[in-house]
Tab-separated table of N, CA, C and O in Angstrom:
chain	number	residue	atom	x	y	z
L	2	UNK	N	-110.760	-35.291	27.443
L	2	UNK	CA	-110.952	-36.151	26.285
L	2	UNK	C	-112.313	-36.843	26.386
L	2	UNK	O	-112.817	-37.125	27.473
L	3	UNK	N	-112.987	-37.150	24.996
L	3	UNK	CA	-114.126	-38.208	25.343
L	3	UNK	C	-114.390	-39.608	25.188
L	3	UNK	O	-113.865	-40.316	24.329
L	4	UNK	N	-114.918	-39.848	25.736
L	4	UNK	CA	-115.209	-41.762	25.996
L	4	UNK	C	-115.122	-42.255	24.817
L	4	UNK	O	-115.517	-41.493	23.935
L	5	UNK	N	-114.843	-43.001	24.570
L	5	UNK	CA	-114.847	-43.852	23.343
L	5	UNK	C	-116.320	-44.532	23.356
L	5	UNK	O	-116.856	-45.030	24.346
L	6	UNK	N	-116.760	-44.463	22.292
L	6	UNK	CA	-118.485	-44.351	22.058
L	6	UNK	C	-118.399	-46.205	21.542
L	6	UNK	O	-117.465	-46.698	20.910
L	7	UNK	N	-119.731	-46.997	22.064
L	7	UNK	CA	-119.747	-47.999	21.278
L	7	UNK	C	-121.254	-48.304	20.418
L	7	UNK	O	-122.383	-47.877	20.662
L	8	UNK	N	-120.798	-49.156	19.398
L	8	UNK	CA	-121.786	-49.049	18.257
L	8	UNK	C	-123.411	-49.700	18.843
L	8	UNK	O	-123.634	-50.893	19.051
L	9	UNK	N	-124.297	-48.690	19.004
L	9	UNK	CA	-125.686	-49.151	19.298
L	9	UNK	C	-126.588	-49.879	18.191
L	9	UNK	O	-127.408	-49.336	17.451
L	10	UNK	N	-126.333	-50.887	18.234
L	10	UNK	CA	-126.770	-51.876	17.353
L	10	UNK	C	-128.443	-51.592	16.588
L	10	UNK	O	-128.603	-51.607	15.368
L	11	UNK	N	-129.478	-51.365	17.507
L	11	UNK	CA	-130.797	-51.096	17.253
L	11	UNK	C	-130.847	-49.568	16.548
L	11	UNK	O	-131.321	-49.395	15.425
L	12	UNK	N	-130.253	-48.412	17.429
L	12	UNK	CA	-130.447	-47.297	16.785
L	12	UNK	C	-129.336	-47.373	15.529
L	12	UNK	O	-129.584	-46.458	14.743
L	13	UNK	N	-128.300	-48.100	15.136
L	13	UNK	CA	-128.074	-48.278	13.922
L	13	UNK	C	-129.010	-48.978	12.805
L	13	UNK	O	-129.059	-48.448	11.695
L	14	UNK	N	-129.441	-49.657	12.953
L	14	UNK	CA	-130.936	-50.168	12.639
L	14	UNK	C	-132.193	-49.126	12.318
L	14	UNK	O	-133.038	-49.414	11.470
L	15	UNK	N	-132.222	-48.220	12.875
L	15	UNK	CA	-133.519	-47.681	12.689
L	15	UNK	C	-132.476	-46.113	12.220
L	15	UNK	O	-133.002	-45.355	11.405
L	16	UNK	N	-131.576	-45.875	12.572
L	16	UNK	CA	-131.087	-44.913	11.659
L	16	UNK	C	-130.890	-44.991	9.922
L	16	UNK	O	-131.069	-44.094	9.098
L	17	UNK	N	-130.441	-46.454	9.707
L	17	UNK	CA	-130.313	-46.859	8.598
L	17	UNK	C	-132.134	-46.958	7.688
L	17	UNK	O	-132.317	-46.403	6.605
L	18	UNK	N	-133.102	-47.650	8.325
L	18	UNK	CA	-133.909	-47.672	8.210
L	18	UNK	C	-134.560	-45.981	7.884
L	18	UNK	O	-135.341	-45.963	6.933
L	19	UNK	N	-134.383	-44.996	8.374
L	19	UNK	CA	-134.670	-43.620	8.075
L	19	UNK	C	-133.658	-42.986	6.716
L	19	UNK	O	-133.973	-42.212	5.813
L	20	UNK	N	-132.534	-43.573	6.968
L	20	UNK	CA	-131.651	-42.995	5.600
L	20	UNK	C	-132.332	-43.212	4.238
L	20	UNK	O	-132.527	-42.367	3.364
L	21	UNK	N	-132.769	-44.984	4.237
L	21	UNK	CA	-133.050	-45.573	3.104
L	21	UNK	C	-134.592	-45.037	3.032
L	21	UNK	O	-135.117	-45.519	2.028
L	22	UNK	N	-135.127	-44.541	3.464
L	22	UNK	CA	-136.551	-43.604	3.370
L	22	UNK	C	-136.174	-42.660	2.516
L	22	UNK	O	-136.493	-42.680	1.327
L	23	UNK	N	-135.232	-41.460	3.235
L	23	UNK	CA	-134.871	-40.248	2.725
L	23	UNK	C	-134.279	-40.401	1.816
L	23	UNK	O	-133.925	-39.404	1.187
L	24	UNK	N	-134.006	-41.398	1.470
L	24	UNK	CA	-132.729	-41.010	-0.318
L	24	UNK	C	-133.711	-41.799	-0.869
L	24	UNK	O	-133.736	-41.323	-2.004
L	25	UNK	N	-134.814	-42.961	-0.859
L	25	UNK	CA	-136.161	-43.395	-2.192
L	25	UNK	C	-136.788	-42.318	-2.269
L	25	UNK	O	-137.423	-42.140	-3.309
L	26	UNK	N	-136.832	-41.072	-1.036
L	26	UNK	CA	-138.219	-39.963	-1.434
L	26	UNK	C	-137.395	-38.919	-2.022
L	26	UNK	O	-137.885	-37.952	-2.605
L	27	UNK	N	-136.035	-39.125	-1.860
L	27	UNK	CA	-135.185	-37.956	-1.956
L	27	UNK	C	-135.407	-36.699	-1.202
L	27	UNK	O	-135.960	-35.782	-1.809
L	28	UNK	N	-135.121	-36.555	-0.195
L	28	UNK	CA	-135.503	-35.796	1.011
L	28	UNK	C	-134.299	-35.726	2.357
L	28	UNK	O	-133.793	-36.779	2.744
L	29	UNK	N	-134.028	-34.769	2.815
L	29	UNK	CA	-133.436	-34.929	4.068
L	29	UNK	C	-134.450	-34.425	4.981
L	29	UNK	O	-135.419	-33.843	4.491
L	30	UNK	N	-134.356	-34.575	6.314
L	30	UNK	CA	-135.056	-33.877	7.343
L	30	UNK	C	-134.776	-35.076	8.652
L	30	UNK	O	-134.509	-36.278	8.629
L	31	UNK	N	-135.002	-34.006	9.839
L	31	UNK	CA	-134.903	-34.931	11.138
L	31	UNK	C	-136.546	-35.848	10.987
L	31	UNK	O	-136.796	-37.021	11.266
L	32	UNK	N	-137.354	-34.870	10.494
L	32	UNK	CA	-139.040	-35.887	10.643
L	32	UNK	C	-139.040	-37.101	9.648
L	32	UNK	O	-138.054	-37.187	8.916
L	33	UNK	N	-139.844	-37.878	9.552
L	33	UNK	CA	-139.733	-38.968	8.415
L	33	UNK	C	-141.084	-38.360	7.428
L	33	UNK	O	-141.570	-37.289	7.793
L	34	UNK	N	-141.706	-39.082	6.129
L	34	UNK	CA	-142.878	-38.462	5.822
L	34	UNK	C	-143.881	-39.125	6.747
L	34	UNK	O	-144.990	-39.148	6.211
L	35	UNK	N	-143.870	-39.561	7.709
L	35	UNK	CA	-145.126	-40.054	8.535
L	35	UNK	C	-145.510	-38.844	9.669
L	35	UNK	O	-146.642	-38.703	10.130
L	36	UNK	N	-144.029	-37.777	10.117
L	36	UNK	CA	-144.725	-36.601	10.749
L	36	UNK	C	-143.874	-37.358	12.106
L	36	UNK	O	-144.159	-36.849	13.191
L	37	UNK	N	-143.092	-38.255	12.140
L	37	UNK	CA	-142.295	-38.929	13.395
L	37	UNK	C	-141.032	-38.082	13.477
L	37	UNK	O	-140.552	-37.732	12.398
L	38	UNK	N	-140.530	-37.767	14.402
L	38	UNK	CA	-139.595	-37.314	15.097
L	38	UNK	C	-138.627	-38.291	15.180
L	38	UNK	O	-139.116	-39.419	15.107
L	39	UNK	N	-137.007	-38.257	15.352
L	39	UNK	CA	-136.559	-39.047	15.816
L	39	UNK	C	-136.447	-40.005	16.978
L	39	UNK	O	-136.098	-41.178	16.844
L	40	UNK	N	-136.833	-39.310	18.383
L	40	UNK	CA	-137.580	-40.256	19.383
L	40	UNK	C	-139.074	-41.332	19.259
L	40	UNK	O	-139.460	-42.154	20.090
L	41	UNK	N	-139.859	-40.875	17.575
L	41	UNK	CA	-140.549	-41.646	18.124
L	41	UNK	C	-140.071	-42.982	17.159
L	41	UNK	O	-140.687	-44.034	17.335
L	42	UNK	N	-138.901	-42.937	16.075
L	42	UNK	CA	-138.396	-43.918	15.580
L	42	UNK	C	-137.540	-45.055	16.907
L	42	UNK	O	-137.562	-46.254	17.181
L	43	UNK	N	-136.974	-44.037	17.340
L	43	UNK	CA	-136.292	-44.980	18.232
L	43	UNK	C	-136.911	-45.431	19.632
L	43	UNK	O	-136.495	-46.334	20.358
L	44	UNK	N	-137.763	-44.775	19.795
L	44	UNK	CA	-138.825	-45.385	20.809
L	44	UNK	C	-139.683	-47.101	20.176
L	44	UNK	O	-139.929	-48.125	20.814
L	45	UNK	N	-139.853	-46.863	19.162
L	45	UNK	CA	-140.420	-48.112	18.381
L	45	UNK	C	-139.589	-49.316	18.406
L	45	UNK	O	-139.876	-50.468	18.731
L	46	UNK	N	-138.285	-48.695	17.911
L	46	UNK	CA	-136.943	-49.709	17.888
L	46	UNK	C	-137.129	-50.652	19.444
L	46	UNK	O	-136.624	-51.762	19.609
L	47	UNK	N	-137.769	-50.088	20.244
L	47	UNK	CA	-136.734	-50.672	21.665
L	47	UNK	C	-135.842	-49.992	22.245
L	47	UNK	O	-134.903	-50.449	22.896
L	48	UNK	N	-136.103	-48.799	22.028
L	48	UNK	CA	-134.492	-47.584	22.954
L	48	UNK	C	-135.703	-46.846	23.788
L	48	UNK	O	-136.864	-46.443	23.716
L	49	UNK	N	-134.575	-46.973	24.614
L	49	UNK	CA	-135.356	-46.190	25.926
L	49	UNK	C	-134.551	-45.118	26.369
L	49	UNK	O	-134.952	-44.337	27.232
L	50	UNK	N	-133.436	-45.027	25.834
L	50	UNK	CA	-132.220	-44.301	26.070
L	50	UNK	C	-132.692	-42.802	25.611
L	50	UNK	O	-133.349	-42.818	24.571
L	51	UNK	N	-132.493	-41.566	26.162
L	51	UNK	CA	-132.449	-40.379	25.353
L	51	UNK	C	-131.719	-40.502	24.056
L	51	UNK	O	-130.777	-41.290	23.976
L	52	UNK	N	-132.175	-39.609	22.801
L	52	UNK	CA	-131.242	-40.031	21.747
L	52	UNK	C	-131.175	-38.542	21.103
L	52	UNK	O	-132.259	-37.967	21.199
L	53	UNK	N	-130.248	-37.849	20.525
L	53	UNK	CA	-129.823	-36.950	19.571
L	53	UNK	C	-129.779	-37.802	17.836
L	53	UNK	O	-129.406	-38.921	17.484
L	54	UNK	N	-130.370	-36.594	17.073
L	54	UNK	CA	-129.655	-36.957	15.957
L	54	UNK	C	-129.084	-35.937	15.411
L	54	UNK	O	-129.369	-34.791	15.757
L	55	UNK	N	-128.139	-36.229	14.418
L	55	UNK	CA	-127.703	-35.292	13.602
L	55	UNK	C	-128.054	-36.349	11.609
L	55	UNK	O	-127.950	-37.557	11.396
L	56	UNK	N	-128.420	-35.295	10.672
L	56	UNK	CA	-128.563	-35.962	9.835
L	56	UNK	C	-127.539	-35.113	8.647
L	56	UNK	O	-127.379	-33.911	8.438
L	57	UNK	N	-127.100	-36.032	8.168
L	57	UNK	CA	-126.055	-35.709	6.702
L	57	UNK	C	-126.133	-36.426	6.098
L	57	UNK	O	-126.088	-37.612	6.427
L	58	UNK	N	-126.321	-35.886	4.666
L	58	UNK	CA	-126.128	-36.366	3.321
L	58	UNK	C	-124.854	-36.446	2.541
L	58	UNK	O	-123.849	-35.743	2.650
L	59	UNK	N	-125.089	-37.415	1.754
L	59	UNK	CA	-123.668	-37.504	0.728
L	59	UNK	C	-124.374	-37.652	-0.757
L	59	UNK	O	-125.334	-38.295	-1.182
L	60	UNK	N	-123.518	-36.831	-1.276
L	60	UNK	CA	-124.495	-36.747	-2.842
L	60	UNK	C	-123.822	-37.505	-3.574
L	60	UNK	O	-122.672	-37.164	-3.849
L	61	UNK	N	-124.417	-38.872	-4.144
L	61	UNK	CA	-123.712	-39.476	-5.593
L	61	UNK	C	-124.579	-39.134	-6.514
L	61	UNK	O	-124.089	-39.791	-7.433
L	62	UNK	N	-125.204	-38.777	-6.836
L	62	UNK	CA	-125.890	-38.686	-7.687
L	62	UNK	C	-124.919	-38.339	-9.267
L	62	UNK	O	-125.477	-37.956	-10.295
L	63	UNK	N	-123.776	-38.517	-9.181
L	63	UNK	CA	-122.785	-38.275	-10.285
L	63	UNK	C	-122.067	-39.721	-10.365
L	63	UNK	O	-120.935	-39.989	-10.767
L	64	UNK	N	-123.245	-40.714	-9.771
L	64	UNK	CA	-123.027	-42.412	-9.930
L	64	UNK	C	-121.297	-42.693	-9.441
L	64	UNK	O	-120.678	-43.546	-10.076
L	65	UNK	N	-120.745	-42.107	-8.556
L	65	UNK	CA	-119.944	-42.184	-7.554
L	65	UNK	C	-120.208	-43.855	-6.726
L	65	UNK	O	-121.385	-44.154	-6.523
L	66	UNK	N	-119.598	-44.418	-6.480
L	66	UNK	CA	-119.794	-45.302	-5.633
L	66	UNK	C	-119.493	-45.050	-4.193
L	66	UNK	O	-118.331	-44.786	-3.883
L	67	UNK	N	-120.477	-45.109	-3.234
L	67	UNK	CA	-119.755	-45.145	-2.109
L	67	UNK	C	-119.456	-46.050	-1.060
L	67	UNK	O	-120.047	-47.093	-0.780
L	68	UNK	N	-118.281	-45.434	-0.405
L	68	UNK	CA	-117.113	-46.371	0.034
L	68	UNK	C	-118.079	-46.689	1.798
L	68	UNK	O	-118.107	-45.983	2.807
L	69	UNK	N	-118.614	-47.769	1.558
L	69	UNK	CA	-119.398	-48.138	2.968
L	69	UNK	C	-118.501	-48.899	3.753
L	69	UNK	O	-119.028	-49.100	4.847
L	70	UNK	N	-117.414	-49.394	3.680
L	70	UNK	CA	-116.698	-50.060	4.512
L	70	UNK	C	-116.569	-49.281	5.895
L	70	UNK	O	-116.796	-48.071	5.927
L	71	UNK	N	-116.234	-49.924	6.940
L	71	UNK	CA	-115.615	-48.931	8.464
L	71	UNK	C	-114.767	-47.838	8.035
L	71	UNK	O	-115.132	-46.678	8.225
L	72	UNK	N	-113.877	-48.057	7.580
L	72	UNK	CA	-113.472	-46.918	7.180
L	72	UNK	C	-113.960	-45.642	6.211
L	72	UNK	O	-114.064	-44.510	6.684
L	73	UNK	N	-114.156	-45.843	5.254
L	73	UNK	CA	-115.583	-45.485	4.353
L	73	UNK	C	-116.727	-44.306	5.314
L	73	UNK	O	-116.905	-43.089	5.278
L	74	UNK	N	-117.330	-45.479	6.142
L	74	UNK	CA	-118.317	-44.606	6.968
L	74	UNK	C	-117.387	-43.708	8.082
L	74	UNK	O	-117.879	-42.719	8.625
L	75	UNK	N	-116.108	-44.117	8.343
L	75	UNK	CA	-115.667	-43.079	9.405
L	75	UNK	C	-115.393	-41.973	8.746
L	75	UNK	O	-115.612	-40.868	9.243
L	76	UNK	N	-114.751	-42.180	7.241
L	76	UNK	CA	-114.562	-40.993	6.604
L	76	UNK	C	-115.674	-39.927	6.228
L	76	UNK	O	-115.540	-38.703	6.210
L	77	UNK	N	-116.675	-40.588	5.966
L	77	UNK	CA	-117.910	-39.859	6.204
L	77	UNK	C	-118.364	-38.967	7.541
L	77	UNK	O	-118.615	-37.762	7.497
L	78	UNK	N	-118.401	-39.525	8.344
L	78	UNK	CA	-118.819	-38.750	9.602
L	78	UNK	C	-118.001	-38.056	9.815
L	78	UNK	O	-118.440	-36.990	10.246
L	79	UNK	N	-116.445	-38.103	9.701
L	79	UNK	CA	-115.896	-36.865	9.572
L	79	UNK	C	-115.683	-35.811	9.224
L	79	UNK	O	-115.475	-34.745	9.804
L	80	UNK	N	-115.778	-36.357	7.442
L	80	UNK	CA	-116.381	-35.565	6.685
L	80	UNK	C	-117.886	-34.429	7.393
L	80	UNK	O	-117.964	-33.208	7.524
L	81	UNK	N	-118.772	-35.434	7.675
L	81	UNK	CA	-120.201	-34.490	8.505
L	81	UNK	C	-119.487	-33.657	9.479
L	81	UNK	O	-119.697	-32.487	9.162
L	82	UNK	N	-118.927	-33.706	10.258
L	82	UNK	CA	-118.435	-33.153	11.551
L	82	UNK	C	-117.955	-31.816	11.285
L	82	UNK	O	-118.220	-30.801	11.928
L	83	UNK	N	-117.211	-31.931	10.253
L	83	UNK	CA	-115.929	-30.832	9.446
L	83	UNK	C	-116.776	-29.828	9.323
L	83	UNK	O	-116.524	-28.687	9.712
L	84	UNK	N	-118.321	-30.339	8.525
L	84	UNK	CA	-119.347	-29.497	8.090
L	84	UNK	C	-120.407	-29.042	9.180
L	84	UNK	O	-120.784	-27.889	8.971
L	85	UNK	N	-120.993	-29.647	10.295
L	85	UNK	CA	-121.604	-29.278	11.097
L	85	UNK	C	-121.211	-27.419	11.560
L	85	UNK	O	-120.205	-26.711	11.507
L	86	UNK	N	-122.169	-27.297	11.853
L	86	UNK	CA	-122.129	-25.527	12.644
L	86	UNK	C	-121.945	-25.884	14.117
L	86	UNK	O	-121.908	-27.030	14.565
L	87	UNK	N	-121.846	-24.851	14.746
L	87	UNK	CA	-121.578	-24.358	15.803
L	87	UNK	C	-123.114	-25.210	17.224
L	87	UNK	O	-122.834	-25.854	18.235
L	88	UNK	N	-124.477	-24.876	16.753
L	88	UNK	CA	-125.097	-25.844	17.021
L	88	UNK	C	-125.738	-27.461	16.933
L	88	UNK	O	-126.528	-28.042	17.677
L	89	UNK	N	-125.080	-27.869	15.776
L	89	UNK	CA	-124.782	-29.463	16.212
L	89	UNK	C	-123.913	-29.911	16.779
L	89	UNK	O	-123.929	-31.136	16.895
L	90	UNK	N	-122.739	-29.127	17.403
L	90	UNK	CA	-121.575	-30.183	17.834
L	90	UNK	C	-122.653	-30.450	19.398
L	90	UNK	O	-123.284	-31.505	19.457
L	91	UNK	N	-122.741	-29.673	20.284
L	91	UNK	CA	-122.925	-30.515	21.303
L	91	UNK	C	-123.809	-31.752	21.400
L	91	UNK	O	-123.679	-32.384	22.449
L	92	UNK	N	-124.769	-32.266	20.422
L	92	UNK	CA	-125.327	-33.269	19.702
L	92	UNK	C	-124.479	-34.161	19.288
L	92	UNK	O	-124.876	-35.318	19.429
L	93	UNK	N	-123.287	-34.010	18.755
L	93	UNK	CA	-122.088	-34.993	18.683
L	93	UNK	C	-121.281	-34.972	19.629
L	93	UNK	O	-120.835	-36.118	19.689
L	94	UNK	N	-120.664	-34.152	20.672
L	94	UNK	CA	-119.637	-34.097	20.819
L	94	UNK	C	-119.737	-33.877	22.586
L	94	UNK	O	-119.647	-32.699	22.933
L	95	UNK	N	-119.887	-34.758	23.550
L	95	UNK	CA	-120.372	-34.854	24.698
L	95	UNK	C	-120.354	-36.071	25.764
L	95	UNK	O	-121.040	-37.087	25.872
L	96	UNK	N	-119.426	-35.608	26.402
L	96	UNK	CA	-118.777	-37.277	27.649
L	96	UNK	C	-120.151	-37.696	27.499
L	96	UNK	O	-120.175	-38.688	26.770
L	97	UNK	N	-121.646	-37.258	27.994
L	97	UNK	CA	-122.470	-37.912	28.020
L	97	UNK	C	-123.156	-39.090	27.156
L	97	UNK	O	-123.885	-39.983	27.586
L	98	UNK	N	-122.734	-38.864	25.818
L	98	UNK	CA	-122.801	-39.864	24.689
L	98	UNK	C	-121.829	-40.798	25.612
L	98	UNK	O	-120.944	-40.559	26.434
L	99	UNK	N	-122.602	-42.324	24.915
L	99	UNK	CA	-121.791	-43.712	25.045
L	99	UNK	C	-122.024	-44.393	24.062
L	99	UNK	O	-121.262	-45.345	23.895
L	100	UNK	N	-122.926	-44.225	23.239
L	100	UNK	CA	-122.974	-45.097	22.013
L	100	UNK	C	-123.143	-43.988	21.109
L	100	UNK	O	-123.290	-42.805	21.414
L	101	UNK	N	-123.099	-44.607	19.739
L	101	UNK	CA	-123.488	-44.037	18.448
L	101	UNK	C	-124.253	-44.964	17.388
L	101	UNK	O	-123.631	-45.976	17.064
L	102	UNK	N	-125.282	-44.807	16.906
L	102	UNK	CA	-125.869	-45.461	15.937
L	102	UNK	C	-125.430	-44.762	14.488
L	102	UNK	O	-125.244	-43.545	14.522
L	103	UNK	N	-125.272	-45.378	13.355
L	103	UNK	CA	-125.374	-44.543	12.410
L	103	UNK	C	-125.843	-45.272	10.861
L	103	UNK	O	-125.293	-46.346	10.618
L	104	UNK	N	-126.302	-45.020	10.374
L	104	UNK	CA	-127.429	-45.574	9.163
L	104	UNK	C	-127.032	-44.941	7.895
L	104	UNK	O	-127.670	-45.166	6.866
């Protein structure tokens, strides 16, 4: 079984900070438009920690409201998970994870 992950406060911060980029430019991607990688966002933050990302979208664009509560966002990442391939799970899914940020 795996560890129960706890919420990394900063890389939630700078994950969120990259979301709200990608949905004003309307864009997904791991780079930002500055040509940054995800290490060098979270290197900026104050993480010193190795970090993975995985990035998923949710489309409202059919003026849907979405449900941001804890539950809300868990249903989401599950939702992502369901959808991930075969090479993102070990990026999610790894005793070595202890936290999770998510934006």
């Amino acid at each position: 079984s795996l560890p129960e992950l706890a919420v990394h406060v900063e890389a939630s911060a700078a994950a969120y900070a990259h979301a709200k980029a990608m949905a004003e430019a309307k864009y997904i991607s791991h780079w930002n438009e500055a040509g940054e990688q995800p290490y060098h966002r979270y290197s900026r933050a104050g993480i010193t920690d190795h970090v993975t990302e995985s990035v998923y979208g949710v489309d409202a664009s059919a003026g849907e409201e979405l449900d941001v509560s804890e539950d809300g966002v868990w249903e989401m990442i599950k939702a992502a998970q369901a959808k991930l391939g075969a090479d993102d799970e070990p990026k999610v899914l790894g005793k070595e994870h202890t936290h999770v940020g998510v934006g």
